Structures are given as C-alpha cells and as structure tokens.
Amino acid sequence: MKVLQFLFTSSIGRKVVMALTGLFLILFLLIHLIGNLQLLKADDGYAFNKYAWFMTTNPLIKTTSYLLYAFILLHAFKGFYLAFTNRKARGGSYGKYNGAANSHWTSRNMAVLGTVILVFIVTHMGDFWWEYKFGEIPWTKYETSVVQDVTTSAPISGAEASGHIRMGSVGDKEVFITKDLYKETVEAFEQPLLVAFYLLAMVMIALHLWHGFASAFQSLGINHPRWNPIIRSLGYGYAVLIPAGFALIPLYVYFLMK
Amino acid sequence: MANHEMKINLKVWRQKNASDAGRFEEYAVKANPDMSFLEMFDVLNEQLIEDGKDPVAFDHDCREGICGMCSMFINGRPHGPKQGITTCQLHMRSFKDGDTVVVEPWKAQSFPVIKDLSVDRGAFDRIIAAGGFVSVNTGNAVDANSILIPKDVADEAFAAATCIGCGACVAACKNSSAMLFVSAKVSQMALLPQGQAEREKRVVAMVDQMDNEGFGSCTNTGACSAECPKEISLSNIARMNREYLRAKLVGN
C-alpha cells in the first residue's frame, strides 16, 4: 500500500481522507433517511420492520455497514488528530482574534460539532443497533392474507418466536415474525429528553454539513466557477433538508402518535 | 482635509526575543487621520525614544503595498479592518478618536517572533527554495512571443503571482496553514508552459517542505483568501490539491 501512503502522511493526503470519508457519510445519511421515513407509515411498522430485516441480513449491506463503521471512526479520529496538530501549529492564541470577519462560524468549529455528533452516534447505536442485536426487544408477528392483501399484527413473546418460521408462507398467509424495531423506536421517542437530544444532534449535523459538504469538494480539488455555485447551493440544501427529515421522526412520534 | 488630531490607545505586544513570554503594553498616541498605520507607529517610536524607552520593533520596507513586510495583526485581523490591503495602506481614518487598538505579531509555530511585532518568515523562503522556481539554462533570452499563452491563462497565472508572501494567510488561519501561499506559488507555474517540466516534482517538494515546517492543515475556512492583501483565490488551493494528487497517483 506504499502508493497510498501519502494519504496518511501528508497534509493534502489527510484532507483527501477527510473529504472521501465525509462524502461517504453524506451519502449514507440520505439512504438512512429514506429507509427511516418508513417509520411514518401507519402500518404498525410492517414496512419498517421488513426493511430492518433486510438491512441486517443482506450480506452486501452487512459488508457495507462494516465499511461505514470504519469510515465513521476514520473520519472522527483523523479529525481529532488534525484538530490537535492544527492547534499545535498555531502555538498559542491571539489576544484578540476576529474570526467572524473572515470565515463562517461552522468552518471554525467542525471539531466541536463533530465531537457532539460522535457522542450522538454512540448513543444512537446504543439505543437501537445494540438493542436490536443484543437487547430485550418486543417481538411482533405479522400475517398477510395473500387473497385479501390485508396485514394483521400481534405481539408475541421471544420464547414463542424462537424456532418458528421468521419469514415465509403458511397456507395462504405470508408470515413475518420479527424483533419489533418499530415499537422500540416509538417507545424510545416517547421520552422527551431523548427527543430533545436527537433534535440537538440534528442541528449539530446541519451545522457540520453546512461547511462540510462544499469543503469536501474543495479538498478533492473540485473547484470551478461553473460548478461552485451549484455545489454550494446543493450543500446548503442538503445540510438543512436531511437533518430536518430525520428530526421529523422523533417529532412525529412524540407529538402525533400518543 | 482638516488636520483633526486623534488620540489612539494602543495595546502593543512586546516580546524581547523568541524565548521571552511576551506581554501587552499600553501606549497613548496622538495621530492624525491622514497618517498611515505605520506612520502612527513611527510617532509612537519617536515618543518612546524621547522617553528613553525601547522602541517597538516592527517590519516594514516599501510602504506602498508590494513588499509584504508589514506584518501586524490589528484588532484581531491581519493588516487591520480593511480588505485587500497591507498595513502600510491602512490609514488612521479607519479608526475613531479614542479607539483602543490591539496590535500583535503573526501567530504561528512556524513564524517565531524575532522581537515585538517582527516575526521570522524564513519558512516561506525554504518552501520556495524547495521547488518554487523554473530551472532555465543560461544564454540568450528567448523571444517573448515564441511561446503562445492564451490571455485568460496568463491572467490567472498573474493573479496567483501577485502573492507577496506576507504571511497574512497563515496569520488569519485558525490552523496556521500556509496552503494559500504555497498554492499561489504552485499555481503560477503550473498554469504556464515554462512550469511544465518540473510540475510534478515541484508540487510534491513544496508541499513536503510546507509540512516539515510545521504549518497546519487546511480546513477550507476561507479566512486566508478573505484577509489576503492581494485577494489570492481559494481556487489555487484546489489546484494545488489536484496537482499533488496527480503527481502522487499517476506522476513519474
């Protein structure tokens, strides 16, 4: 891997790593949001739980998820390292420093925003990823009548669920027995403190993307007068709409589903 | 213009040498609005000499905005509150009577303080020496028009070449990154036919030297370009990134 050594040893190489991992995470956010918006469907979580089943069993998705974890860690720890060495390069602080005169607040606080986001990611994975894989989580049995195309759901116990068919047809019914991540999510977002923390995290992500989106392109050397306004507008739009979409889920559950 | 006298309260960074911790000292100076900022400092120094005190050391040379020597960090910004100028081009009419003005040296690990407001910018010279040149055999000068260069390309190269190496980019950057300076020097030659022969070697050597000098990494805040007296564009940094990637990935 000597040809790619410069990615970890030179200042420009490190920028490229931050940009590429950042863009991957940006793309992930969109896909994660599209999947999660199924939580808003009034179907007792059938669509969302099927999606969760697919995401946790498909080998291609599973491989990509390990890549995602690696990129989150790389982006975060490379970011910490850069913030630390950049601080050292300054070697102290000015008596008076007017950063607002020449740069946007978000661009000067990426490390702080990123740290809050990392804390959020850890909490978020503890809330759902860990619970889904290892925690005590309710089970639900969905039965879809093929003839009438009607799906009914009923909670069952974990003991009942084990050993039974997880997804398949029994007679003229499609049966889907699953850990109910939908119910887990709805229950989680009934706690006002958790909702507040998720909303705060979305604001942090919006601010991080406000600078990060266009910055990633600049780091990769993509800067052209014809494309710059498009990249910038796209970045600002993305920074607002994606976190707003995510924020919709806890807000909807907390205020409209009680 | 009427010769209104104005009183300026200065908070100036005093530091004996690189190893001294340094501190702010306050002075009151009588100035007039037509003076340049450096002339106001001349008045302060005359005053200090008369009082038998040590005058403030500060860098200055041409006093017409092209040498890049005057390196004062004024009220939190390199070269003070105006855009696109050096300290010598800043006039006292940009301040109000009775204002308190904070003056500090450039702050970067790679620019050690020599004394007071004067810093050692030798790191920039070493970056240029590493590759910021075009090797030419001696002999007769070639006819100027024998190599055709499109006007817009020549203009872009010239815009990059207007960099005076003052270091305001490093001083403004929260990371003390030198990427605007290095990218301007890389760009002015990468754009022109004469620079092609050493194109790949140059960018790698200059970036390596920049990293070795201990400058920080660019986080694209844009502070450098906003504070640059010659308004060097951020597009130069993107070009340097491309040049560097090209050299590292597919270069000879």
Short mmCIF file of C-alpha atoms in Angstrom, two decimals:
data_model
loop_
_atom_site.label_atom_id
_atom_site.label_comp_id
_atom_site.label_asym_id
_atom_site.label_seq_id
_atom_site.Cartn_x
_atom_site.Cartn_y
_atom_site.Cartn_z
CA MET A 1 0.00 0.00 0.00
CA LYS A 2 3.01 2.27 -0.40
CA VAL A 3 1.31 4.08 -3.28
CA LEU A 4 -1.39 5.34 -0.93
CA GLN A 5 0.94 6.14 1.97
CA PHE A 6 0.66 9.87 1.23
CA LEU A 7 -2.99 9.73 2.32
CA PHE A 8 -1.81 9.29 5.90
CA THR A 9 1.45 11.23 5.98
CA SER A 10 0.91 14.47 4.05
CA SER A 11 -1.34 17.42 4.83
CA ILE A 12 -3.13 17.17 1.47
CA GLY A 13 -3.48 13.39 1.78
CA ARG A 14 -5.19 13.79 5.15
CA LYS A 15 -7.57 16.33 3.65
CA VAL A 16 -8.44 13.81 0.93
CA VAL A 17 -9.18 11.13 3.54
CA MET A 18 -11.45 13.55 5.44
CA ALA A 19 -13.21 14.50 2.20
CA LEU A 20 -13.75 10.96 0.87
CA THR A 21 -14.95 9.53 4.20
CA GLY A 22 -17.09 12.65 4.68
CA LEU A 23 -18.75 12.24 1.28
CA PHE A 24 -19.43 8.57 2.01
CA LEU A 25 -21.11 9.54 5.30
CA ILE A 26 -23.08 12.25 3.48
CA LEU A 27 -24.38 9.64 1.02
CA PHE A 28 -25.17 7.27 3.89
CA LEU A 29 -27.33 9.93 5.57
CA LEU A 30 -29.59 10.11 2.51
CA ILE A 31 -30.05 6.34 2.34
CA HIS A 32 -30.54 6.10 6.12
CA LEU A 33 -33.22 8.81 5.93
CA ILE A 34 -35.11 7.21 3.05
CA GLY A 35 -35.22 3.93 4.99
CA ASN A 36 -36.24 5.56 8.27
CA LEU A 37 -39.06 7.61 6.79
CA GLN A 38 -40.95 4.27 6.64
CA LEU A 39 -41.43 4.78 10.40
CA LEU A 40 -44.03 7.38 9.49
CA LYS A 41 -46.19 4.81 7.66
CA ALA A 42 -49.32 3.92 9.58
CA ASP A 43 -48.91 0.15 9.13
CA ASP A 44 -47.88 -0.93 12.64
CA GLY A 45 -44.28 -0.95 11.45
CA TYR A 46 -44.66 -3.68 8.83
CA ALA A 47 -42.70 -1.85 6.11
CA PHE A 48 -40.05 -0.56 8.52
CA ASN A 49 -39.51 -3.93 10.21
CA LYS A 50 -39.20 -5.67 6.83
CA TYR A 51 -36.65 -3.04 5.87
CA ALA A 52 -34.76 -3.56 9.17
CA TRP A 53 -34.79 -7.32 8.48
CA PHE A 54 -33.35 -6.74 5.02
CA MET A 55 -30.68 -4.33 6.27
CA THR A 56 -29.47 -6.74 8.95
CA THR A 57 -29.46 -9.91 6.88
CA ASN A 58 -28.37 -8.93 3.37
CA PRO A 59 -24.65 -9.81 3.05
CA LEU A 60 -23.87 -6.82 0.77
CA ILE A 61 -25.49 -4.39 3.22
CA LYS A 62 -23.69 -6.06 6.12
CA THR A 63 -20.32 -5.64 4.40
CA THR A 64 -21.10 -2.01 3.62
CA SER A 65 -22.09 -1.44 7.23
CA TYR A 66 -18.65 -2.55 8.45
CA LEU A 67 -17.11 -0.15 5.93
CA LEU A 68 -19.40 2.54 7.32
CA TYR A 69 -18.28 1.92 10.92
CA ALA A 70 -14.65 2.04 9.78
CA PHE A 71 -15.24 5.32 7.92
CA ILE A 72 -17.00 6.90 10.89
CA LEU A 73 -14.03 6.03 13.11
CA LEU A 74 -11.50 7.13 10.49
CA HIS A 75 -13.30 10.43 9.89
CA ALA A 76 -13.67 11.09 13.62
CA PHE A 77 -10.18 10.17 14.76
CA LYS A 78 -8.41 11.69 11.77
CA GLY A 79 -10.48 14.80 12.54
CA PHE A 80 -9.37 14.81 16.18
CA TYR A 81 -5.76 14.32 15.11
CA LEU A 82 -5.98 17.19 12.62
CA ALA A 83 -7.64 19.49 15.14
CA PHE A 84 -4.88 18.68 17.62
CA THR A 85 -1.98 19.24 15.19
CA ASN A 86 -3.60 22.39 13.77
CA ARG A 87 -3.86 23.78 17.29
CA LYS A 88 -0.21 22.98 17.82
CA ALA A 89 0.69 24.75 14.56
CA ARG A 90 -0.87 27.93 15.91
CA GLY A 91 1.21 27.70 19.12
CA GLY A 92 -0.92 29.78 21.44
CA SER A 93 -3.74 32.19 20.88
CA TYR A 94 -4.10 35.82 19.89
CA GLY A 95 -5.06 38.44 22.46
CA LYS A 96 -7.79 39.49 20.08
CA TYR A 97 -8.96 37.29 17.19
CA ASN A 98 -11.84 38.33 14.95
CA GLY A 99 -12.63 35.10 13.10
CA ALA A 100 -16.15 36.23 12.22
CA ALA A 101 -14.65 38.89 9.94
CA ASN A 102 -13.22 36.35 7.52
CA SER A 103 -14.85 32.94 7.93
CA HIS A 104 -18.12 31.21 8.81
CA TRP A 105 -18.63 30.02 12.39
CA THR A 106 -19.29 26.44 11.28
CA SER A 107 -15.97 26.25 9.42
CA ARG A 108 -14.09 27.22 12.57
CA ASN A 109 -15.93 24.73 14.81
CA MET A 110 -16.01 21.48 12.83
CA ALA A 111 -14.15 19.56 15.54
CA VAL A 112 -16.55 20.68 18.29
CA LEU A 113 -19.60 19.89 16.14
CA GLY A 114 -18.05 16.57 15.12
CA THR A 115 -17.43 15.60 18.75
CA VAL A 116 -21.09 16.14 19.66
CA ILE A 117 -22.09 14.15 16.58
CA LEU A 118 -19.79 11.28 17.57
CA VAL A 119 -21.33 11.19 21.06
CA PHE A 120 -24.72 11.14 19.35
CA ILE A 121 -23.73 8.27 17.04
CA VAL A 122 -22.56 6.18 20.01
CA THR A 123 -25.80 6.91 21.93
CA HIS A 124 -27.90 6.29 18.83
CA MET A 125 -26.27 2.91 18.16
CA GLY A 126 -26.74 2.01 21.84
CA ASP A 127 -30.42 2.92 21.63
CA PHE A 128 -31.25 0.90 18.53
CA TRP A 129 -28.38 -1.09 16.98
CA TRP A 130 -27.29 -2.65 20.29
CA GLU A 131 -30.88 -3.17 21.45
CA TYR A 132 -31.87 -4.82 18.17
CA LYS A 133 -28.89 -7.15 18.21
CA PHE A 134 -28.41 -7.94 21.89
CA GLY A 135 -31.10 -6.21 23.95
CA GLU A 136 -34.54 -7.13 25.23
CA ILE A 137 -36.82 -6.06 22.44
CA PRO A 138 -40.51 -6.81 21.77
CA TRP A 139 -41.42 -9.35 19.06
CA THR A 140 -44.26 -8.99 16.61
CA LYS A 141 -45.90 -11.46 14.26
CA TYR A 142 -47.30 -10.09 11.02
CA GLU A 143 -49.70 -12.14 8.94
CA THR A 144 -50.61 -11.06 5.44
CA SER A 145 -53.54 -12.65 3.74
CA VAL A 146 -52.46 -13.16 0.14
CA VAL A 147 -56.03 -13.16 -1.14
CA GLN A 148 -57.25 -10.01 0.60
CA ASP A 149 -53.86 -8.24 0.83
CA VAL A 150 -54.53 -7.33 4.47
CA THR A 151 -51.79 -7.42 7.09
CA THR A 152 -52.52 -8.00 10.75
CA SER A 153 -50.01 -7.75 13.56
CA ALA A 154 -49.87 -9.21 17.04
CA PRO A 155 -47.19 -9.11 19.73
CA ILE A 156 -45.67 -12.44 20.65
CA SER A 157 -43.08 -13.38 23.25
CA GLY A 158 -39.46 -14.01 22.39
CA ALA A 159 -39.85 -17.62 23.58
CA GLU A 160 -42.77 -18.13 21.22
CA ALA A 161 -40.84 -16.61 18.36
CA SER A 162 -37.75 -18.76 18.67
CA GLY A 163 -37.76 -21.79 16.46
CA HIS A 164 -40.69 -20.56 14.39
CA ILE A 165 -40.53 -19.61 10.78
CA ARG A 166 -39.25 -15.98 10.56
CA MET A 167 -40.40 -15.07 7.07
CA GLY A 168 -42.33 -17.31 4.73
CA SER A 169 -45.78 -18.54 3.78
CA VAL A 170 -48.07 -20.70 5.84
CA GLY A 171 -51.12 -21.74 3.86
CA ASP A 172 -52.50 -18.66 2.14
CA LYS A 173 -50.74 -16.34 4.58
CA GLU A 174 -47.37 -14.62 4.46
CA VAL A 175 -45.95 -14.83 7.97
CA PHE A 176 -43.23 -12.48 9.23
CA ILE A 177 -42.02 -12.85 12.79
CA THR A 178 -39.54 -10.18 13.83
CA LYS A 179 -37.93 -8.22 16.61
CA ASP A 180 -40.09 -5.10 16.55
CA LEU A 181 -37.66 -2.23 16.00
CA TYR A 182 -40.63 -0.03 15.10
CA LYS A 183 -42.20 -0.44 18.54
CA GLU A 184 -38.77 0.02 20.15
CA THR A 185 -38.35 3.33 18.27
CA VAL A 186 -41.83 4.58 19.14
CA GLU A 187 -41.28 3.77 22.80
CA ALA A 188 -37.89 5.47 22.79
CA PHE A 189 -39.27 8.68 21.31
CA GLU A 190 -41.94 8.92 23.99
CA GLN A 191 -39.15 10.18 26.29
CA PRO A 192 -38.90 13.98 25.98
CA LEU A 193 -35.21 14.11 26.97
CA LEU A 194 -34.23 11.67 24.24
CA VAL A 195 -36.28 13.60 21.69
CA ALA A 196 -34.54 16.83 22.74
CA PHE A 197 -31.11 15.19 22.43
CA TYR A 198 -31.93 13.85 18.96
CA LEU A 199 -33.11 17.29 17.82
CA LEU A 200 -29.94 18.90 19.18
CA ALA A 201 -27.85 16.30 17.33
CA MET A 202 -29.69 17.09 14.08
CA VAL A 203 -28.86 20.78 14.49
CA MET A 204 -25.20 19.81 15.01
CA ILE A 205 -25.25 17.65 11.86
CA ALA A 206 -26.85 20.51 9.90
CA LEU A 207 -24.11 22.90 11.02
CA HIS A 208 -21.40 20.31 10.32
CA LEU A 209 -22.73 19.74 6.80
CA TRP A 210 -23.20 23.48 6.19
CA HIS A 211 -19.42 23.72 5.90
CA GLY A 212 -18.51 20.09 5.27
CA PHE A 213 -20.42 19.42 2.07
CA ALA A 214 -18.76 22.02 -0.18
CA SER A 215 -15.48 21.73 1.74
CA ALA A 216 -15.14 18.07 0.72
CA PHE A 217 -15.24 19.03 -2.95
CA GLN A 218 -12.63 21.77 -2.47
CA SER A 219 -10.33 19.29 -0.70
CA LEU A 220 -10.57 16.92 -3.66
CA GLY A 221 -9.58 19.77 -5.96
CA ILE A 222 -13.06 20.20 -7.42
CA ASN A 223 -13.36 23.97 -7.77
CA HIS A 224 -14.67 25.51 -10.97
CA PRO A 225 -16.57 28.78 -11.43
CA ARG A 226 -19.28 26.95 -13.39
CA TRP A 227 -19.85 24.34 -10.67
CA ASN A 228 -19.05 26.18 -7.43
CA PRO A 229 -22.47 27.87 -7.05
CA ILE A 230 -24.21 24.53 -7.74
CA ILE A 231 -22.10 22.60 -5.23
CA ARG A 232 -22.58 25.33 -2.62
CA SER A 233 -26.37 25.53 -3.07
CA LEU A 234 -26.65 21.75 -3.10
CA GLY A 235 -24.62 21.65 0.13
CA TYR A 236 -26.75 24.23 1.93
CA GLY A 237 -29.95 22.49 0.79
CA TYR A 238 -28.63 19.10 1.89
CA ALA A 239 -27.46 20.50 5.24
CA VAL A 240 -30.96 21.75 6.00
CA LEU A 241 -33.25 19.13 4.43
CA ILE A 242 -31.58 15.88 5.53
CA PRO A 243 -31.37 16.71 9.28
CA ALA A 244 -34.88 18.22 9.06
CA GLY A 245 -36.13 14.92 7.61
CA PHE A 246 -34.53 12.97 10.46
CA ALA A 247 -35.90 15.43 13.05
CA LEU A 248 -39.38 14.80 11.70
CA ILE A 249 -39.36 11.22 13.04
CA PRO A 250 -38.97 11.89 16.82
CA LEU A 251 -41.25 14.94 16.50
CA TYR A 252 -43.94 12.91 14.75
CA VAL A 253 -43.74 10.08 17.27
CA TYR A 254 -43.69 12.38 20.30
CA PHE A 255 -46.44 14.79 19.29
CA LEU A 256 -48.73 12.88 16.93
CA MET A 257 -48.61 9.21 17.88
CA LYS A 258 -49.55 9.37 21.58
CA MET B 1 -8.79 67.63 4.72
CA ALA B 2 -8.70 69.29 8.07
CA ASN B 3 -5.94 68.16 10.39
CA HIS B 4 -8.03 66.73 13.22
CA GLU B 5 -5.90 65.35 15.92
CA MET B 6 -6.95 61.98 17.26
CA LYS B 7 -5.95 60.05 20.35
CA ILE B 8 -5.37 56.33 19.92
CA ASN B 9 -4.93 53.93 22.83
CA LEU B 10 -2.57 51.20 21.70
CA LYS B 11 -2.20 47.76 23.24
CA VAL B 12 1.00 46.50 21.68
CA TRP B 13 2.61 43.07 22.06
CA ARG B 14 6.14 43.45 23.46
CA GLN B 15 8.48 40.48 23.39
CA LYS B 16 12.27 40.70 23.81
CA ASN B 17 13.08 37.61 21.75
CA ALA B 18 11.79 34.18 20.70
CA SER B 19 12.23 32.70 24.18
CA ASP B 20 10.60 35.60 26.06
CA ALA B 21 6.97 35.01 27.11
CA GLY B 22 5.86 38.48 25.94
CA ARG B 23 3.09 40.75 27.19
CA PHE B 24 0.81 43.57 26.10
CA GLU B 25 1.81 47.14 26.91
CA GLU B 26 -0.42 50.16 26.61
CA TYR B 27 0.52 53.44 24.98
CA ALA B 28 -1.40 56.60 24.10
CA VAL B 29 -0.51 58.11 20.72
CA LYS B 30 -1.58 61.39 19.14
CA ALA B 31 -2.22 60.70 15.46
CA ASN B 32 -4.00 62.36 12.58
CA PRO B 33 -6.45 60.74 10.17
CA ASP B 34 -4.18 61.10 7.12
CA MET B 35 -1.35 59.10 8.64
CA SER B 36 -0.80 55.52 7.60
CA PHE B 37 -0.87 52.98 10.43
CA LEU B 38 2.92 52.61 10.17
CA GLU B 39 3.43 56.38 10.39
CA MET B 40 1.42 56.30 13.59
CA PHE B 41 3.88 53.67 14.85
CA ASP B 42 6.77 55.94 13.78
CA VAL B 43 5.25 58.65 16.00
CA LEU B 44 4.95 56.15 18.87
CA ASN B 45 8.60 55.11 18.47
CA GLU B 46 9.83 58.75 18.38
CA GLN B 47 7.92 59.24 21.61
CA LEU B 48 9.42 56.08 23.19
CA ILE B 49 12.96 57.10 22.15
CA GLU B 50 12.43 60.59 23.61
CA ASP B 51 11.29 58.98 26.84
CA GLY B 52 14.43 56.84 26.83
CA LYS B 53 12.45 53.63 26.26
CA ASP B 54 12.94 50.76 23.83
CA PRO B 55 11.09 51.47 20.53
CA VAL B 56 8.68 48.83 19.18
CA ALA B 57 10.30 46.56 16.57
CA PHE B 58 8.08 46.11 13.50
CA ASP B 59 8.75 45.05 9.92
CA HIS B 60 8.28 47.49 7.05
CA ASP B 61 10.01 48.23 3.79
CA CYS B 62 8.35 49.64 0.67
CA ARG B 63 5.35 51.27 2.37
CA GLU B 64 3.39 51.02 -0.88
CA GLY B 65 1.76 47.63 -0.51
CA ILE B 66 4.04 45.41 -2.59
CA CYS B 67 6.85 44.14 -0.37
CA GLY B 68 4.75 42.18 2.10
CA MET B 69 6.91 43.04 5.10
CA CYS B 70 4.44 44.91 7.35
CA SER B 71 3.04 42.06 9.39
CA MET B 72 0.77 43.49 12.06
CA PHE B 73 -2.26 41.67 13.48
CA ILE B 74 -4.58 44.59 14.24
CA ASN B 75 -7.78 44.25 16.28
CA GLY B 76 -7.97 40.53 15.57
CA ARG B 77 -7.24 40.66 11.83
CA PRO B 78 -4.06 40.66 9.75
CA HIS B 79 -3.42 44.14 8.32
CA GLY B 80 -6.39 45.53 10.24
CA PRO B 81 -10.05 46.09 9.50
CA LYS B 82 -9.94 46.74 5.72
CA GLN B 83 -9.83 44.12 2.96
CA GLY B 84 -7.28 43.80 0.19
CA ILE B 85 -4.59 46.00 1.75
CA THR B 86 -1.34 45.74 3.70
CA THR B 87 -0.70 47.56 7.00
CA CYS B 88 1.12 50.42 5.25
CA GLN B 89 -2.01 51.02 3.14
CA LEU B 90 -4.20 51.24 6.25
CA HIS B 91 -4.89 54.80 7.34
CA MET B 92 -5.82 56.23 10.71
CA ARG B 93 -9.10 57.49 9.22
CA SER B 94 -10.25 53.87 9.52
CA PHE B 95 -10.29 54.39 13.30
CA LYS B 96 -12.15 56.78 15.57
CA ASP B 97 -10.75 59.26 18.05
CA GLY B 98 -10.29 57.50 21.39
CA ASP B 99 -10.29 53.96 19.92
CA THR B 100 -8.33 51.19 21.61
CA VAL B 101 -6.32 49.27 19.02
CA VAL B 102 -4.73 45.88 19.77
CA VAL B 103 -1.57 45.14 17.76
CA GLU B 104 0.09 41.70 17.78
CA PRO B 105 2.64 39.80 15.69
CA TRP B 106 1.59 36.95 13.30
CA LYS B 107 0.99 33.92 15.49
CA ALA B 108 2.24 30.60 14.13
CA GLN B 109 4.63 27.96 15.39
CA SER B 110 6.45 28.25 12.04
CA PHE B 111 6.85 32.03 12.34
CA PRO B 112 8.89 32.54 15.54
CA VAL B 113 8.90 36.05 16.96
CA ILE B 114 12.23 37.85 16.48
CA LYS B 115 11.24 40.84 18.57
CA ASP B 116 7.93 42.55 19.40
CA LEU B 117 5.88 42.59 16.15
CA SER B 118 8.64 41.24 13.94
CA VAL B 119 8.47 37.53 13.04
CA ASP B 120 10.79 35.22 11.12
CA ARG B 121 9.09 34.19 7.88
CA GLY B 122 12.10 32.17 6.68
CA ALA B 123 9.83 29.12 6.42
CA PHE B 124 8.32 30.67 3.26
CA ASP B 125 11.81 31.11 1.75
CA ARG B 126 12.61 27.46 2.42
CA ILE B 127 9.35 26.38 0.73
CA ILE B 128 10.26 28.45 -2.36
CA ALA B 129 13.81 27.02 -2.32
CA ALA B 130 12.34 23.50 -2.25
CA GLY B 131 10.73 23.91 -5.67
CA GLY B 132 9.11 27.28 -6.27
CA PHE B 133 11.16 28.10 -9.34
CA VAL B 134 11.70 27.24 -13.00
CA SER B 135 15.13 25.92 -13.97
CA VAL B 136 16.46 27.74 -17.05
CA ASN B 137 19.75 27.24 -18.84
CA THR B 138 21.77 30.43 -19.18
CA GLY B 139 22.14 32.01 -22.59
CA ASN B 140 20.25 34.49 -24.68
CA ALA B 141 16.76 35.39 -23.59
CA VAL B 142 14.13 33.66 -25.74
CA ASP B 143 11.83 35.87 -27.78
CA ALA B 144 8.87 36.73 -25.55
CA ASN B 145 6.29 35.72 -28.15
CA SER B 146 7.80 32.38 -29.14
CA ILE B 147 5.60 30.53 -26.63
CA LEU B 148 1.91 31.26 -27.11
CA ILE B 149 -0.12 31.56 -23.91
CA PRO B 150 -3.88 32.29 -24.02
CA LYS B 151 -4.70 35.62 -22.34
CA ASP B 152 -7.05 34.12 -19.73
CA VAL B 153 -4.41 31.58 -18.70
CA ALA B 154 -1.76 34.31 -18.46
CA ASP B 155 -4.16 36.41 -16.38
CA GLU B 156 -4.85 33.54 -13.97
CA ALA B 157 -1.15 32.81 -13.57
CA PHE B 158 -0.52 36.51 -12.98
CA ALA B 159 -3.29 36.71 -10.38
CA ALA B 160 -1.57 33.88 -8.47
CA ALA B 161 1.82 35.53 -8.94
CA THR B 162 0.67 38.73 -7.23
CA CYS B 163 1.18 36.93 -3.88
CA ILE B 164 3.73 38.97 -1.92
CA GLY B 165 4.46 36.27 0.65
CA CYS B 166 3.40 38.46 3.57
CA GLY B 167 2.03 35.55 5.61
CA ALA B 168 -1.38 37.12 6.35
CA CYS B 169 -2.95 33.81 5.21
CA VAL B 170 -1.07 31.91 7.91
CA ALA B 171 -1.83 34.60 10.50
CA ALA B 172 -5.56 34.62 9.72
CA CYS B 173 -5.99 30.84 9.50
CA LYS B 174 -7.09 29.21 12.74
CA ASN B 175 -4.82 26.28 11.78
CA SER B 176 -1.84 28.45 10.78
CA SER B 177 -1.95 26.72 7.41
CA ALA B 178 0.27 28.02 4.61
CA MET B 179 -1.75 26.46 1.82
CA LEU B 180 -2.87 29.71 0.18
CA PHE B 181 0.73 30.91 -0.12
CA VAL B 182 2.08 27.56 -1.36
CA SER B 183 -0.83 27.06 -3.75
CA ALA B 184 -0.34 30.51 -5.29
CA LYS B 185 3.32 29.70 -5.91
CA VAL B 186 2.47 26.24 -7.29
CA SER B 187 -0.31 27.66 -9.48
CA GLN B 188 1.60 30.50 -11.11
CA MET B 189 3.97 27.94 -12.61
CA ALA B 190 1.61 25.00 -13.10
CA LEU B 191 -0.50 27.24 -15.34
CA LEU B 192 2.32 28.32 -17.66
CA PRO B 193 4.18 26.26 -20.28
CA GLN B 194 7.54 27.13 -18.71
CA GLY B 195 6.49 25.43 -15.49
CA GLN B 196 5.50 22.10 -17.03
CA ALA B 197 8.91 20.35 -16.92
CA GLU B 198 9.14 20.43 -13.12
CA ARG B 199 5.41 20.45 -12.45
CA GLU B 200 5.10 17.18 -10.51
CA LYS B 201 8.44 17.38 -8.71
CA ARG B 202 7.67 20.97 -7.68
CA VAL B 203 4.30 20.44 -6.02
CA VAL B 204 5.48 17.40 -4.04
CA ALA B 205 8.69 19.12 -2.89
CA MET B 206 6.89 22.31 -1.87
CA VAL B 207 4.09 20.51 -0.01
CA ASP B 208 6.64 18.27 1.76
CA GLN B 209 8.61 21.34 2.85
CA MET B 210 5.41 23.08 3.98
CA ASP B 211 4.53 20.03 6.13
CA ASN B 212 8.06 19.82 7.53
CA GLU B 213 7.95 23.48 8.57
CA GLY B 214 5.05 22.60 10.86
CA PHE B 215 2.25 24.61 9.23
CA GLY B 216 -1.26 23.32 9.96
CA SER B 217 -3.66 21.63 7.54
CA CYS B 218 -6.26 23.49 5.51
CA THR B 219 -9.88 23.12 6.65
CA ASN B 220 -11.28 25.39 3.93
CA THR B 221 -12.48 28.13 6.25
CA GLY B 222 -11.56 30.71 3.59
CA ALA B 223 -10.08 33.12 6.17
CA CYS B 224 -6.79 33.25 4.23
CA SER B 225 -8.32 34.46 0.99
CA ALA B 226 -10.61 36.91 2.79
CA GLU B 227 -7.64 38.53 4.53
CA CYS B 228 -5.11 38.32 1.67
CA PRO B 229 -3.95 41.82 0.64
CA LYS B 230 -3.70 40.56 -2.95
CA GLU B 231 -7.02 38.65 -2.74
CA ILE B 232 -5.50 35.36 -3.90
CA SER B 233 -8.35 32.95 -4.71
CA LEU B 234 -9.14 29.70 -2.90
CA SER B 235 -9.27 28.06 -6.34
CA ASN B 236 -5.46 27.98 -6.14
CA ILE B 237 -5.67 25.62 -3.13
CA ALA B 238 -7.99 23.33 -5.10
CA ARG B 239 -5.49 23.42 -7.99
CA MET B 240 -2.63 22.53 -5.66
CA ASN B 241 -4.68 19.61 -4.29
CA ARG B 242 -5.25 18.40 -7.88
CA GLU B 243 -1.60 18.87 -8.81
CA TYR B 244 -0.48 16.99 -5.71
CA LEU B 245 -2.94 14.12 -6.21
CA ARG B 246 -1.98 13.85 -9.87
CA ALA B 247 1.72 13.76 -9.01
CA LYS B 248 1.23 11.18 -6.25
CA LEU B 249 -1.19 8.91 -8.11
CA VAL B 250 -0.01 8.94 -11.71
CA GLY B 251 3.13 11.09 -11.75
CA ASN B 252 6.57 9.84 -12.79
#
